[in-house]
Amino acid sequence: MPACPRRCRGRASGAVRAFALYGGNQLGETDEFGLPIRYNWAADYRGQALVAYGHTPVPETEWLNNTICLDTGCVFGGS
């Protein structure tokens, strides 16, 4: 996954938008709806800081390697 956050500050492009929406999908794979498959960075996270994040809808809040995904898909009818 490219280190976009600092490099992307103050820039507007398709690549920056895709990184913000999909997490820098490097594989070019899509799901059954044609949306890019996001890189599961939390699976590799080994930092000590707790990271709370969203934009990856899951059925219930999900803890993984000192991270928590808070996005339960309310825009899609989730909780």
Protein backbone atom coordinates (compact mmCIF):
# COMPACT_ATOMS: atom_id res chain seq x y z
CA MET A 1 0.00 0.00 0.00
CA PRO A 2 1.51 3.37 -0.94
CA ALA A 3 2.19 5.92 1.77
CA CYS A 4 -0.32 8.42 0.44
CA PRO A 5 -1.47 10.51 3.43
CA ARG A 6 1.44 13.00 3.48
CA ARG A 7 2.04 12.82 -0.24
CA CYS A 8 -1.67 13.47 -0.91
CA ARG A 9 -2.19 16.54 1.26
CA GLY A 10 -3.55 19.45 -0.70
CA ARG A 11 -3.86 17.45 -3.91
CA ALA A 12 -6.90 16.47 -5.92
CA SER A 13 -6.78 13.67 -8.46
CA GLY A 14 -8.42 10.38 -9.26
CA ALA A 15 -5.58 8.54 -7.50
CA VAL A 16 -5.98 10.60 -4.30
CA ARG A 17 -9.76 10.10 -4.33
CA ALA A 18 -9.37 6.34 -4.87
CA PHE A 19 -6.86 6.15 -2.01
CA ALA A 20 -9.22 8.01 0.33
CA LEU A 21 -12.19 5.82 -0.61
CA TYR A 22 -10.55 2.44 -1.01
CA GLY A 23 -7.29 2.50 0.94
CA GLY A 24 -4.83 2.37 -1.90
CA ASN A 25 -5.96 -0.85 -3.56
CA GLN A 26 -2.76 -2.17 -5.15
CA LEU A 27 -4.09 -5.40 -6.62
CA GLY A 28 -6.69 -3.92 -8.93
CA GLU A 29 -9.24 -6.52 -7.80
CA THR A 30 -12.94 -5.79 -7.53
CA ASP A 31 -15.77 -7.42 -5.60
CA GLU A 32 -19.02 -8.79 -7.01
CA PHE A 33 -20.41 -5.23 -7.17
CA GLY A 34 -17.44 -3.89 -9.14
CA LEU A 35 -16.01 -1.96 -6.19
CA PRO A 36 -12.29 -2.13 -5.42
CA ILE A 37 -11.30 -4.64 -2.76
CA ARG A 38 -9.63 -2.74 0.07
CA TYR A 39 -6.26 -3.62 1.48
CA ASN A 40 -6.77 -5.11 4.95
CA TRP A 41 -4.06 -3.03 6.63
CA ALA A 42 -5.42 -3.80 10.13
CA ALA A 43 -4.40 -7.45 9.69
CA ASP A 44 -0.77 -6.30 9.44
CA TYR A 45 -0.93 -3.51 12.05
CA ARG A 46 1.47 -4.04 14.95
CA GLY A 47 1.58 -0.55 16.44
CA GLN A 48 0.95 0.23 20.08
CA ALA A 49 -1.46 3.09 19.39
CA LEU A 50 -5.14 2.15 19.28
CA VAL A 51 -6.56 3.01 15.85
CA ALA A 52 -10.30 3.57 15.38
CA TYR A 53 -11.41 3.72 11.77
CA GLY A 54 -14.33 3.37 9.37
CA HIS A 55 -15.02 3.30 5.62
CA THR A 56 -14.87 -0.50 5.70
CA PRO A 57 -18.42 -1.67 6.48
CA VAL A 58 -18.64 -4.72 8.75
CA PRO A 59 -21.73 -6.35 10.32
CA GLU A 60 -20.56 -5.49 13.87
CA THR A 61 -17.71 -3.40 15.29
CA GLU A 62 -14.57 -5.42 14.80
CA TRP A 63 -11.38 -5.51 16.91
CA LEU A 64 -8.18 -6.62 15.18
CA ASN A 65 -4.56 -6.04 16.27
CA ASN A 66 -5.28 -3.00 18.47
CA THR A 67 -7.57 -1.46 15.84
CA ILE A 68 -11.35 -1.17 15.82
CA CYS A 69 -13.52 -0.78 12.74
CA LEU A 70 -16.52 1.32 13.75
CA ASP A 71 -18.29 1.33 10.39
CA THR A 72 -21.32 -0.93 10.72
CA GLY A 73 -22.84 0.21 7.42
CA CYS A 74 -25.63 2.47 8.66
CA VAL A 75 -25.81 4.02 5.18
CA PHE A 76 -26.70 0.55 3.90
CA GLY A 77 -29.23 -0.14 6.67
CA GLY A 78 -26.80 -1.50 9.26
CA SER A 79 -26.66 -0.45 12.90
